[in-house]
Structures are given as C-alpha cells and as structure tokens.
Tab-separated table of C-alpha atoms and ligand atoms in Angstrom:
chain	number	residue	atom	x	y	z
A	306	MET	CA	173.301	162.544	98.022
A	307	LYS	CA	176.170	163.112	100.610
A	308	SER	CA	174.897	163.849	104.012
A	309	ARG	CA	176.785	166.772	105.604
A	310	ALA	CA	176.108	168.018	108.735
A	311	PRO	CA	174.389	171.497	109.654
A	312	ARG	CA	176.715	174.474	110.796
A	313	LEU	CA	175.967	177.830	111.911
A	314	SER	CA	178.335	180.033	111.296
A	315	ALA	CA	181.027	181.249	114.130
A	316	ARG	CA	180.733	184.690	112.902
A	317	ALA	CA	177.778	186.094	111.396
A	318	ARG	CA	178.248	187.125	107.760
A	319	ARG	CA	177.992	191.790	107.322
A	320	ILE	CA	176.922	193.017	104.388
A	321	ARG	CA	178.051	195.745	102.832
A	322	GLY	CA	176.612	199.383	102.686
A	323	GLY	CA	172.455	198.813	104.213
A	324	VAL	CA	171.384	200.056	107.416
A	325	HIS	CA	169.647	198.823	110.425
A	326	PRO	CA	165.756	201.136	110.918
A	327	PRO	CA	164.378	200.056	114.354
A	328	GLU	CA	162.554	196.306	113.756
A	329	HIS	CA	159.283	196.936	115.908
A	330	LYS	CA	159.319	193.340	114.696
A	331	HIS	CA	158.171	192.649	118.352
A	332	LEU	CA	154.494	193.177	117.760
A	333	THR	CA	153.873	190.354	116.430
A	334	ALA	CA	157.446	187.658	116.439
A	335	ASP	CA	154.959	186.165	119.446
A	336	ARG	CA	151.687	185.621	117.647
A	337	PRO	CA	151.613	182.207	116.069
A	338	ILE	CA	150.348	181.587	113.032
A	339	ARG	CA	146.643	182.100	112.957
A	340	ARG	CA	143.964	180.445	110.288
A	341	ILE	CA	140.821	182.668	108.918
A	342	ASP	CA	137.970	182.218	107.585
A	343	ALA	CA	137.772	182.653	103.909
A	344	PRO	CA	135.069	186.099	103.322
A	345	GLU	CA	131.917	185.717	101.622
A	346	VAL	CA	133.409	186.634	98.026
A	347	VAL	CA	137.025	186.434	97.357
A	348	ILE	CA	138.419	188.722	94.111
A	349	LEU	CA	141.522	187.054	93.047
A	350	PRO	CA	143.378	189.199	90.058
A	351	MET	CA	144.641	187.717	87.224
A	352	ARG	CA	148.425	189.497	87.647
A	353	GLN	CA	149.326	187.863	90.716
A	354	HIS	CA	153.063	187.202	89.137
A	355	ALA	CA	156.116	188.625	88.001
A	356	GLY	CA	155.396	188.469	83.628
A	357	ALA	CA	152.758	187.610	81.997
A	358	PRO	CA	149.248	188.326	83.187
A	359	CYS	CA	146.285	185.225	83.205
A	360	THR	CA	143.750	184.791	81.513
A	361	PRO	CA	140.584	184.287	83.073
A	362	ARG	CA	139.433	179.994	82.417
A	363	VAL	CA	135.707	180.767	83.892
A	364	LYS	CA	132.578	182.766	83.523
A	365	ARG	CA	130.431	184.350	85.158
A	366	GLY	CA	127.823	181.981	87.084
A	367	ASP	CA	130.560	178.632	86.850
A	368	VAL	CA	130.808	176.643	89.783
A	369	VAL	CA	134.173	175.581	91.493
A	370	ALA	CA	136.446	174.226	94.049
A	371	VAL	CA	139.154	174.872	96.232
A	372	GLY	CA	142.207	174.359	93.918
A	373	THR	CA	140.144	174.865	90.702
A	374	VAL	CA	142.165	176.934	88.466
A	375	VAL	CA	140.460	180.405	87.019
A	376	GLY	CA	143.301	181.544	85.200
A	377	ASP	CA	146.272	180.731	82.546
A	378	THR	CA	148.602	181.984	80.178
A	379	GLU	CA	150.538	180.196	77.493
A	380	ALA	CA	153.441	182.531	78.820
A	381	PHE	CA	156.662	180.595	80.292
A	382	VAL	CA	157.076	183.609	82.650
A	383	SER	CA	153.791	183.193	84.512
A	384	ALA	CA	151.678	181.312	87.098
A	385	PRO	CA	148.257	179.572	87.093
A	386	ILE	CA	146.071	181.199	89.720
A	387	HIS	CA	143.213	178.742	91.297
A	388	SER	CA	140.227	179.369	93.499
A	389	SER	CA	141.001	179.342	97.632
A	390	VAL	CA	136.962	178.506	97.798
A	391	SER	CA	134.254	176.622	96.723
A	392	GLY	CA	131.458	178.347	95.485
A	393	THR	CA	129.953	180.209	92.069
A	394	VAL	CA	131.733	182.570	89.939
A	395	GLN	CA	130.058	186.031	90.465
A	396	ASN	CA	132.021	188.151	88.098
A	397	VAL	CA	134.568	188.945	86.004
A	398	ALA	CA	135.977	192.265	86.165
A	399	PRO	CA	138.599	195.294	87.379
A	400	HIS	CA	139.429	195.449	90.302
A	401	PRO	CA	142.054	197.603	92.159
A	402	HIS	CA	145.376	195.592	92.392
A	403	PRO	CA	148.024	196.164	95.375
A	404	ALA	CA	150.540	197.169	93.572
A	405	GLY	CA	148.174	199.780	91.628
A	406	GLY	CA	145.828	200.778	88.841
A	407	GLU	CA	143.264	197.769	88.176
A	408	VAL	CA	143.497	194.707	86.670
A	409	LEU	CA	140.425	191.868	85.421
A	410	SER	CA	139.970	189.779	88.273
A	411	VAL	CA	137.843	186.704	89.371
A	412	PHE	CA	135.278	187.406	91.712
A	413	VAL	CA	134.573	183.941	93.443
A	414	GLU	CA	131.314	183.592	96.132
A	415	ASN	CA	132.102	181.436	98.542
A	416	ASP	CA	129.523	178.610	99.770
A	417	GLY	CA	131.464	177.950	102.848
A	418	GLU	CA	131.565	173.830	101.845
A	419	TYR	CA	134.873	174.295	100.739
A	420	ARG	CA	135.416	171.450	98.054
A	421	ILE	CA	137.929	170.437	97.038
A	422	ASP	CA	138.831	170.310	93.239
A	423	PRO	CA	139.126	165.980	92.110
A	424	GLU	CA	143.121	167.491	90.415
A	425	VAL	CA	144.185	168.041	93.669
A	426	HIS	CA	146.257	164.844	94.833
A	427	PRO	CA	149.297	164.291	96.467
A	428	LEU	CA	153.105	164.167	94.660
A	429	PRO	CA	155.705	161.301	95.296
A	430	TRP	CA	158.709	164.102	94.781
A	431	GLU	CA	160.650	161.831	95.791
A	432	ASP	CA	160.084	159.660	92.627
A	433	MET	CA	159.524	161.826	89.803
A	434	GLY	CA	162.571	163.688	87.507
A	435	PRO	CA	163.361	167.170	87.433
A	436	GLU	CA	161.601	167.725	84.733
A	437	GLU	CA	158.767	166.584	86.369
A	438	ILE	CA	158.707	168.351	89.431
A	439	ARG	CA	158.991	171.585	87.521
A	440	LYS	CA	156.246	171.149	85.834
A	441	ALA	CA	154.583	170.406	88.658
A	442	VAL	CA	155.898	173.301	89.936
A	443	ARG	CA	154.540	175.420	87.192
A	444	ALA	CA	151.067	173.859	87.787
A	445	SER	CA	150.735	174.511	91.599
A	446	GLY	CA	151.292	178.318	90.762
A	447	MET	CA	154.080	178.742	93.076
A	448	VAL	CA	155.606	182.447	92.703
A	449	GLY	CA	158.519	183.512	95.430
A	450	LEU	CA	155.844	183.882	98.779
A	451	GLY	CA	158.882	186.693	99.191
A	452	GLY	CA	156.922	189.487	97.923
A	453	ALA	CA	158.776	189.935	93.804
A	454	ALA	CA	155.939	186.947	93.422
A	455	PHE	CA	158.592	185.466	90.509
A	456	PRO	CA	156.814	182.009	88.911
A	457	THR	CA	158.395	179.494	91.111
A	458	HIS	CA	158.917	176.831	88.062
A	459	VAL	CA	160.595	179.579	85.654
A	460	LYS	CA	163.452	180.098	88.804
A	461	LEU	CA	164.101	175.972	88.675
A	462	ALA	CA	164.518	175.990	84.841
A	463	PRO	CA	167.900	177.527	85.114
A	464	PRO	CA	169.625	177.231	80.875
A	465	GLU	CA	172.278	174.076	80.734
A	466	LYS	CA	174.985	176.281	80.257
A	467	TYR	CA	174.039	177.873	83.815
A	468	PRO	CA	174.878	174.558	86.392
A	469	ILE	CA	173.454	175.399	89.634
A	470	ASP	CA	175.556	174.447	92.604
A	471	THR	CA	173.820	176.301	95.303
A	472	VAL	CA	170.437	176.989	96.030
A	473	ILE	CA	169.796	179.478	99.112
A	474	LEU	CA	166.872	179.539	100.846
A	475	ASN	CA	166.364	183.430	102.054
A	476	GLY	CA	165.066	183.468	105.850
A	477	ALA	CA	166.316	187.037	106.157
A	478	GLU	CA	163.140	188.870	106.706
A	479	CYS	CA	165.329	192.235	107.165
A	480	GLU	CA	162.539	194.223	106.203
A	481	PRO	CA	161.391	195.417	109.685
A	482	PHE	CA	158.175	194.853	111.365
A	483	LEU	CA	157.275	191.652	109.137
A	484	THR	CA	157.314	188.009	110.533
A	485	ALA	CA	155.625	185.608	108.753
A	486	ASP	CA	159.035	183.900	107.705
A	487	TYR	CA	160.346	183.760	110.769
A	488	ARG	CA	156.781	182.464	112.262
A	489	ILE	CA	156.883	180.031	109.428
A	490	MET	CA	160.680	179.061	110.273
A	491	LEU	CA	159.947	177.471	113.557
A	492	GLU	CA	156.091	176.317	113.186
A	493	TYR	CA	156.886	174.703	109.483
A	494	ALA	CA	160.169	174.364	109.776
A	495	GLU	CA	160.041	170.219	108.637
A	496	GLU	CA	158.178	171.919	105.586
A	497	VAL	CA	160.581	174.414	104.837
A	498	VAL	CA	163.856	171.802	104.777
A	499	GLU	CA	161.710	169.366	102.157
A	500	GLY	CA	161.049	172.367	100.066
A	501	LEU	CA	164.885	173.137	99.893
A	502	ARG	CA	165.428	169.598	99.343
A	503	ILE	CA	162.447	169.500	96.463
A	504	ILE	CA	164.346	172.596	94.624
A	505	MET	CA	167.872	171.122	94.853
A	506	LYS	CA	166.626	167.775	93.484
A	507	ALA	CA	164.824	170.046	90.912
A	508	VAL	CA	168.049	171.793	89.714
A	509	GLY	CA	170.053	169.530	90.578
A	510	ALA	CA	172.188	171.132	93.564
A	511	PRO	CA	174.383	169.120	95.926
A	512	ARG	CA	173.949	172.345	97.981
A	513	GLY	CA	171.349	173.826	100.173
A	514	ILE	CA	171.763	176.847	102.787
A	515	VAL	CA	169.001	178.176	104.663
A	516	ALA	CA	170.140	181.914	105.968
A	517	VAL	CA	168.565	183.227	108.530
A	518	GLU	CA	169.431	186.561	110.647
A	519	ASP	CA	171.355	186.637	113.783
A	520	ASN	CA	168.134	188.754	115.592
A	521	LYS	CA	165.777	185.061	115.188
A	522	PRO	CA	167.641	182.858	117.253
A	523	LEU	CA	165.260	180.336	117.826
A	524	ALA	CA	164.087	180.193	114.754
A	525	LEU	CA	167.725	179.334	113.637
A	526	ARG	CA	168.097	176.655	116.626
A	527	ARG	CA	165.013	175.152	114.946
A	528	MET	CA	166.016	175.198	111.743
A	529	ALA	CA	169.493	173.732	112.701
A	530	GLU	CA	167.469	170.715	115.011
A	531	VAL	CA	165.334	170.080	111.835
A	532	ALA	CA	168.881	170.160	109.213
A	533	ARG	CA	170.511	168.116	111.598
A	534	GLY	CA	171.138	164.585	109.506
A	535	ARG	CA	170.187	165.701	105.997
A	536	ASP	CA	172.220	167.502	103.257
A	537	VAL	CA	170.924	171.085	103.952
A	538	GLU	CA	173.152	174.112	106.546
A	539	VAL	CA	171.964	176.746	108.175
A	540	LEU	CA	173.888	179.915	108.056
A	541	SER	CA	173.481	182.933	110.448
A	542	LEU	CA	173.639	186.398	109.083
A	543	ARG	CA	174.200	189.383	110.486
A	544	THR	CA	170.920	191.748	111.187
A	545	ARG	CA	171.189	194.369	108.308
A	546	TYR	CA	168.491	195.861	105.747
A	547	PRO	CA	169.110	194.322	102.992
A	548	GLN	CA	170.379	191.127	104.296
A	549	GLY	CA	167.435	189.472	102.057
A	550	ALA	CA	168.576	190.692	98.632
A	551	GLU	CA	169.871	188.582	96.155
A	552	LYS	CA	173.133	189.408	95.015
A	553	VAL	CA	173.502	190.843	99.196
A	554	LEU	CA	172.344	187.189	100.174
A	555	ILE	CA	174.379	185.571	96.999
A	556	ALA	CA	178.004	187.816	97.967
A	557	ASN	CA	177.877	187.417	101.589
A	558	LEU	CA	177.293	183.112	102.105
A	559	LEU	CA	179.685	182.512	99.013
A	560	GLY	CA	181.452	185.343	98.111
A	561	ARG	CA	180.400	185.458	94.507
A	562	GLU	CA	179.503	189.046	92.321
A	563	VAL	CA	176.458	188.928	90.201
A	564	PRO	CA	177.137	190.780	87.547
A	565	SER	CA	175.785	194.190	86.704
A	566	GLY	CA	172.700	193.102	84.975
A	567	GLY	CA	172.924	189.214	85.622
A	568	LEU	CA	171.158	186.657	87.613
A	569	PRO	CA	171.848	184.228	90.529
A	570	MET	CA	171.829	181.622	88.230
A	571	HIS	CA	175.298	183.344	86.324
A	572	VAL	CA	176.968	182.480	89.620
A	573	GLY	CA	175.392	179.215	89.590
A	574	VAL	CA	172.526	179.977	92.285
A	575	VAL	CA	169.363	180.134	92.536
A	576	VAL	CA	167.459	181.412	95.506
A	577	ASN	CA	164.387	180.964	97.033
A	578	ASN	CA	162.118	182.110	100.560
A	579	VAL	CA	161.718	180.226	103.575
A	580	GLY	CA	157.729	180.478	102.919
A	581	THR	CA	157.868	179.138	99.365
A	582	ALA	CA	159.675	176.020	100.185
A	583	ARG	CA	157.508	175.235	102.927
A	584	ALA	CA	154.207	176.459	101.145
A	585	LEU	CA	155.989	174.057	98.182
A	586	ALA	CA	157.211	171.069	100.386
A	587	HIS	CA	152.846	171.757	101.348
A	588	TYR	CA	151.795	171.225	97.584
A	589	PHE	CA	153.767	168.197	96.833
A	590	ARG	CA	152.162	166.783	100.387
A	591	THR	CA	149.051	167.336	99.900
A	592	GLY	CA	148.546	168.639	95.868
A	593	MET	CA	146.672	171.638	97.168
A	594	PRO	CA	147.826	174.673	94.742
A	595	LEU	CA	148.644	178.166	95.766
A	596	VAL	CA	145.237	179.076	97.222
A	597	GLU	CA	146.737	181.031	100.914
A	598	ARG	CA	150.030	182.593	102.594
A	599	VAL	CA	150.760	183.487	105.486
A	600	VAL	CA	150.436	187.269	105.773
A	601	THR	CA	152.092	189.652	108.992
A	602	VAL	CA	149.051	192.648	109.896
A	603	THR	CA	151.135	194.952	111.902
A	604	GLY	CA	151.839	198.366	112.466
A	605	SER	CA	151.242	200.612	115.983
A	606	VAL	CA	147.596	201.057	114.932
A	607	VAL	CA	146.670	198.201	114.518
A	608	ARG	CA	144.856	196.304	117.683
A	609	GLU	CA	145.409	192.864	117.875
A	610	PRO	CA	148.457	192.728	115.460
A	611	ALA	CA	149.392	188.993	114.688
A	612	ASN	CA	150.539	186.583	111.742
A	613	LEU	CA	146.954	184.916	109.411
A	614	MET	CA	146.702	182.093	107.105
A	615	VAL	CA	144.935	184.003	104.417
A	616	PRO	CA	142.807	182.472	101.664
A	617	LEU	CA	144.093	184.222	98.472
A	618	GLY	CA	141.529	187.230	96.942
A	619	THR	CA	140.923	187.975	100.890
A	620	PRO	CA	140.216	191.911	100.805
A	621	PHE	CA	142.689	193.263	103.641
A	622	ARG	CA	139.632	194.719	105.466
A	623	ALA	CA	138.984	191.554	105.635
A	624	ALA	CA	142.049	190.946	107.141
A	625	LEU	CA	142.414	194.196	109.505
A	626	ASP	CA	138.903	193.357	110.605
A	627	ALA	CA	140.046	189.564	111.720
A	628	CYS	CA	143.128	191.895	114.019
A	629	GLY	CA	140.275	193.598	116.104
A	630	GLY	CA	140.505	196.521	113.036
A	631	PHE	CA	142.128	200.027	114.050
A	632	THR	CA	142.029	202.167	117.829
A	633	GLU	CA	142.754	204.936	115.652
A	634	PRO	CA	141.954	205.477	111.504
A	635	PRO	CA	145.964	204.978	109.481
A	636	ALA	CA	147.133	207.646	108.154
A	637	LYS	CA	148.495	205.293	105.826
A	638	LEU	CA	148.177	201.852	104.786
A	639	ILE	CA	151.330	199.613	103.090
A	640	MET	CA	151.329	195.977	101.545
A	641	GLY	CA	154.687	194.309	102.376
A	642	GLY	CA	157.638	196.741	104.831
A	643	PRO	CA	158.272	200.641	105.535
A	644	MET	CA	161.120	199.875	103.315
A	645	MET	CA	159.952	198.420	99.993
A	646	GLY	CA	156.246	198.560	100.258
A	647	LEU	CA	153.678	199.544	98.182
A	648	ALA	CA	151.347	202.499	100.042
A	649	GLN	CA	147.193	201.650	99.549
A	650	TYR	CA	144.205	203.639	98.653
A	651	THR	CA	141.407	201.411	99.360
A	652	MET	CA	141.460	198.517	101.847
A	653	GLU	CA	139.516	196.667	99.275
A	654	VAL	CA	142.246	195.469	97.810
A	655	PRO	CA	142.595	191.957	97.846
A	656	VAL	CA	145.744	189.498	99.322
A	657	VAL	CA	147.571	188.504	96.385
A	658	LYS	CA	150.745	185.459	96.013
A	659	GLY	CA	153.329	188.659	96.566
A	660	THR	CA	151.414	190.165	100.273
A	661	SER	CA	153.772	189.395	103.124
A	662	GLY	CA	152.401	192.157	105.336
A	663	ILE	CA	149.738	194.596	105.500
A	664	LEU	CA	151.251	197.718	107.349
A	665	ALA	CA	149.178	200.492	109.229
A	666	LEU	CA	151.057	203.381	110.080
A	667	SER	CA	149.671	206.319	112.789
A	668	GLN	CA	149.336	209.864	111.675
A	669	LYS	CA	152.470	210.605	113.677
A	670	GLU	CA	155.013	207.819	111.810
A	671	THR	CA	154.035	209.325	108.711
A	672	GLU	CA	154.971	213.331	109.330
A	673	PHE	CA	157.817	214.237	107.042
A	674	GLU	CA	157.993	216.851	104.280
A	675	ILE	CA	159.449	215.538	100.872
A	676	PRO	CA	160.977	218.649	99.210
A	677	LEU	CA	159.195	220.025	96.309
A	678	GLU	CA	162.894	220.205	94.319
A	679	PRO	CA	165.307	217.620	95.333
A	680	VAL	CA	168.536	219.516	97.049
A	681	CYS	CA	171.371	218.133	97.625
A	682	ILE	CA	174.366	218.854	99.956
A	683	ARG	CA	176.487	215.913	98.713
A	684	CYS	CA	176.868	214.336	102.412
A	685	GLY	CA	177.557	211.178	100.775
A	686	ARG	CA	175.300	209.360	103.167
A	687	CYS	CA	173.306	207.913	100.251
A	688	VAL	CA	176.253	206.044	98.865
A	689	GLU	CA	178.208	204.683	102.136
A	690	VAL	CA	174.623	202.999	102.823
A	691	CYS	CA	173.936	201.937	99.204
A	692	PRO	CA	174.503	197.650	99.410
A	693	MET	CA	174.638	197.821	95.222
A	694	ASN	CA	178.093	200.465	95.406
A	695	LEU	CA	175.510	203.063	93.109
A	696	VAL	CA	176.087	206.313	93.510
A	697	PRO	CA	172.011	207.063	94.406
A	698	THR	CA	171.831	210.921	94.405
A	699	TYR	CA	173.452	210.697	90.826
A	700	LEU	CA	170.771	208.339	89.550
A	701	ALA	CA	167.949	210.501	90.953
A	702	ALA	CA	169.491	213.497	89.558
A	703	MET	CA	170.086	212.129	85.702
A	704	ALA	CA	166.549	210.648	86.660
A	705	HIS	CA	165.178	214.139	87.393
A	706	LYS	CA	166.224	215.369	84.471
A	707	GLU	CA	165.473	212.869	82.262
A	708	LYS	CA	169.102	211.996	81.456
A	709	MET	CA	168.562	208.655	79.816
A	710	GLU	CA	171.493	208.013	78.536
A	711	ASP	CA	173.668	208.573	81.837
A	712	LEU	CA	171.635	206.527	83.900
A	713	GLU	CA	171.560	203.382	81.756
A	714	ARG	CA	176.130	204.171	82.016
A	715	LEU	CA	175.133	204.529	86.022
A	716	ASN	CA	174.058	201.075	86.074
A	717	VAL	CA	170.399	202.145	87.102
A	718	ASN	CA	168.913	198.346	86.718
A	719	ASP	CA	171.013	197.456	89.231
A	720	CYS	CA	169.292	199.546	92.297
A	721	ILE	CA	167.075	197.229	93.873
A	722	GLU	CA	164.832	199.770	95.106
A	723	CYS	CA	165.645	199.203	98.961
A	724	GLY	CA	165.138	202.165	100.458
A	725	CYS	CA	168.763	202.591	102.043
A	726	CYS	CA	169.306	206.124	100.220
A	727	ALA	CA	166.165	208.134	101.079
A	728	TYR	CA	166.887	206.022	104.324
A	729	VAL	CA	169.788	208.182	106.074
A	730	CYS	CA	169.251	211.174	103.187
A	731	PRO	CA	169.111	214.586	105.955
A	732	THR	CA	167.235	216.039	102.780
A	733	LYS	CA	164.862	214.062	102.654
A	734	ASN	CA	165.364	213.533	98.577
A	735	PRO	CA	162.866	211.326	97.290
A	736	LEU	CA	165.644	209.343	95.728
A	737	VAL	CA	163.816	206.251	95.242
A	738	GLN	CA	160.567	207.529	93.503
A	739	LEU	CA	162.837	209.782	91.275
A	740	ILE	CA	165.047	206.416	90.244
A	741	LYS	CA	162.239	203.926	89.995
A	742	ALA	CA	160.266	206.329	88.034
A	743	GLY	CA	163.899	206.547	85.783
A	744	LYS	CA	164.197	203.047	85.686
A	745	ALA	CA	160.455	202.781	84.142
A	746	GLU	CA	160.863	205.453	81.350
A	747	LEU	CA	164.507	204.091	80.903
A	748	ALA	CA	162.569	200.461	80.397
A	749	ARG	CA	159.285	202.824	77.869
A	750	ARG	CA	162.100	204.009	75.952
A	751	LYS	CA	163.542	201.078	74.543
A	752	VAL	CA	160.246	198.934	74.211
A	753	LEU	CA	159.826	201.955	71.675
A	754	PHE	CA	163.253	202.173	70.303
A	755	GLU	CA	162.582	197.706	69.760
A	756	ARG	CA	159.432	198.315	68.088
A	757	ARG	CA	160.513	201.429	66.045
A	758	ALA	CA	163.623	199.267	65.147
A	759	GLN	CA	161.379	196.534	64.419
A	760	GLU	CA	159.396	198.579	62.019
A	761	ALA	CA	161.643	199.717	59.994
A	762	ALA	CA	163.296	196.022	59.373
A	763	ASN	CA	160.068	194.690	58.855
A	764	ARG	CA	159.335	197.555	55.926
A	765	GLY	CA	163.482	196.940	54.635
A	766	SER	CA	162.925	193.045	54.249
A	767	GLY	CA	158.902	193.910	53.008
A	768	LYS	CA	157.056	192.577	55.253
A	769	GLU	CA	154.804	194.804	55.738
A	770	GLY	CA	152.491	197.562	53.429
A	771	GLY	CA	152.933	197.786	49.290
A	772	ASP	CA	153.669	195.384	46.911
A	773	GLY	CA	156.358	194.239	48.858
A	774	GLY	CA	153.718	191.683	50.984
A	775	GLN	CA	153.545	189.205	47.615
B	1837	SF4	S1	170.156	203.333	94.540
B	1837	SF4	FE1	168.969	201.509	94.958
B	1837	SF4	S2	170.486	199.935	95.435
B	1837	SF4	FE2	170.849	201.636	95.822
B	1837	SF4	S3	170.506	202.722	98.121
B	1837	SF4	FE3	168.943	203.325	96.517
B	1837	SF4	S4	166.875	201.923	96.732
B	1837	SF4	FE4	169.219	200.636	97.378
B	1838	SF4	S1	172.156	211.482	101.232
B	1838	SF4	FE1	171.143	212.795	100.509
B	1838	SF4	S2	172.048	214.952	100.909
B	1838	SF4	FE2	173.860	213.159	101.146
B	1838	SF4	S3	174.325	213.189	99.113
B	1838	SF4	FE3	172.763	211.435	98.749
B	1838	SF4	S4	171.095	212.392	98.134
B	1838	SF4	FE4	173.213	214.578	98.948
C-alpha cells in the first residue's frame, strides 16, 4: 500500500448545527488508565450488542477460563460473549441490565487464578486474508466500543456492490465528561493505528483517517507521531457536539451525505471508534477476545474520578468503589455521557461492552422541571441545532399524537437521538424522549404489519391451517 504522510488539517472541520455544552473533561483527562481487579462474581448478560442476543453455552457448575465462550448464537448480526475471569459458573439467570429491564446472564465465580483459555493465541493479521480477519473478528466478540455496540465483523463485511474507499476512526469523543478515548489515544496510540490498518485490510480500503476534536491537542499530536510513515492520516475536527456521530463525521471529513435511512457503507465509508481499533489490535496481538474495556468513572459526586480498565461483568458498584465511592449520594447515575447516556436505577448492573462511562450527578445538577404537557413557543432553536436537518418540534408533536404516517414522512428514523434539541429548548420539552417513543412505536407497528401481511400471504398460498397443507 502506498505510504501517505500524516496530516493535520489547516482548518478544523465544522459541524452543521450541534451545541457546545460544558465539557467537564478536566475531572479525568489527566488520569491514566488504571486496571482494576475483577470482583468475586462477574455477571455476563447475553445481550451486550446490537442484534440477536446470545444463548448461554455454559451451565451451572461448568469450569471456565479467561476468554472461554459463555454465550453465542448462529445469527449474523450478533457477537459471542466470553468470560472475563477463570472460575465456576455459579448461575444462569435474569439480572438487571444497564440498557433496561432484565437479561439472561451468566454468573461466574472468580477463582482468582486467571487461567487463560487454551484457544487463546496470537493471530498474525498481516498474513491473513480479509475473510480470515472477519472470521477472527467475529470470534473475538468485538463490537463498537463507542457505545452503540454494533458487531464489528458485520461492519467489516459490506456487500460487494458497496466498495469501501475510506475507514474513519472516530476519536472525537464529543460527549461531555468522557475521556476514555482520549486516554486510549495517548496511551495506546500504536495499537489504535494498528487496529485501523487491520480494518483497512479487512474492507480493502486504501484510505484511513483518525479524526480527533481540536480540544485534544495532545491526542492529535500523539496520533500524528505514530501515524507518520504509515498509510494513515490524522485530521482535526472543531469541538462541537455531536461531532462524533457517524453521519456527521462523514459529512464533515469527506463532504459525503449518507442518504436518509442509509448507512456509511452506502457512501463508501466504514466508521469505527478508536477504542474498538485499539481492542482489535490487542486481540490480534494476544488472541484474547473482548473481556475488558476502558470506562470513564466520573461526575461531581465521585470521590476520585478515573479512567479504569474494567473486566466485563463487573458491577457498577465495584467500579465506583474503585474510585473511592461518593462524596454525597448521587441523584442520578448514568451509563455513558449526559447527552446520550442511559439513566440507571441500580448500581448492581454490570459493565457491558457498550459501557463507555459511568456518570454520577448531584441533586443540584439534575434539578429541572419537565412539563407534563409539551409547550412550544416556536422559537426554532431545536431546528437550528439539529445536525440531521430535522424539525424536532414537529417530530415530538407527531409522536405525542401518535401520528405515525407523519413521523415517517418527516424521517423520524434519521434522528440520532443526540439530545441537542432538548438541550436548547427553553420550555424544557422532553423532545428526545418523545421522539424515541415515536420511533419505537413506529418499529412496533411495522413488525406487526409485516407479520400480519405474512400470515395473510400464507393463508392465501394455503401454507397454514385447513386442507391447504396437503
Ligand atoms: S431531532 Fe434527533 S438528531 Fe435532531 S437534534 Fe433532536 S435528538 Fe438530535
Ligand atoms: S426549542 Fe422548544 S420551544 Fe423552541 S421550537 Fe423547539 S420545541 Fe418549540
């Protein structure tokens, strides 16, 4: 592959719409990643990714090692789950999940020996073909570590009709408070670039870009140092939320518009997070699947905010204890950042593959009233900041009135749930909650409609019931 010199853009790339909330990154930006011990019992939910959940592959009493598969499925859009400790399966039962509800989980009692599964061995990616790399990536259980948790091997397998010319590594980390990606770029820059090159090889892309917001000059410099002499560019982005959203990133870096309802591959691009790239390189170097991740544990009421390397399945409570606990009881606990994160009702939920941060906020920070009935004064601020060119106030109103056809016509599924509209709304309308509920209801009705259509088609062709089955 032709070598291309690393390049920092002369002018940081702008974002359409967006907001610039207080960053709060100073709490952890200077805290190097610290590895914490695994707890006595790790809790491994069978759903840690977008797509089909896994089925347990172990039962109570089974002995497992670090890296042993404990859950898997035949579905393409899914990723296996591995034990992060060695020990004995204590139970397989539902447990509260940080994405909500209860999920069937494998509980492994940690024997403290950290024996490694005999299947774990380094993989020489430079000698492997794209298909071999994709298979290995699936076996690693890798998912997008930026928070979306989309299975990585699926992203690396676009249909032939969509050739990929560019891989973008997202190092924007535009969510306030979070600094895990920043620390990864500083401390694991070599692995980040190696991970990018593995992805480029898997999809056959000649161009690789690491994109970093300009509020992280040290990370920009470190990435540029490591990229020098390799076929990788490092580009700077203007600091603005949600600069790291895939479609926003592609528009700002390449001037390409992902069509409504489309995916990055439709414009020849694959986007991955810098943390995912680092974890991929680590996997190929060691053979160890995804059994740990970097988590920013932060917030005004956390005694010693930190960036931690956490074994998957560690309860939030243990990660918070490793940071000295709280200075006062938190009023709100969030998985992720304040803009797109998910509120938690218990600290017993485990760290999963998509846990980029644990954020604890005080009473004062969370005190604001949400109106019982949305009130719109038609100021237009939500429209100005929407990075997806949507009209949030209409979307919320249509969702509130359950006008599904209008929601679809207004491209509700293009909403990336960034929260910019709600952030600027002077009447504190719960725009994102309403839009999310509208999207969920639309999806539910579509599934119902398709099922009924299929049943009607089956009846018409005599596939079910009566004499037609002969
Ligand atoms: S409508 Fe969706 S994409 Fe637009 S600002 Fe609101 S949350 Fe973000
Ligand atoms: S920001 Fe709030 S008040 Fe202003 S137009 Fe949007 S929904 Fe209405």
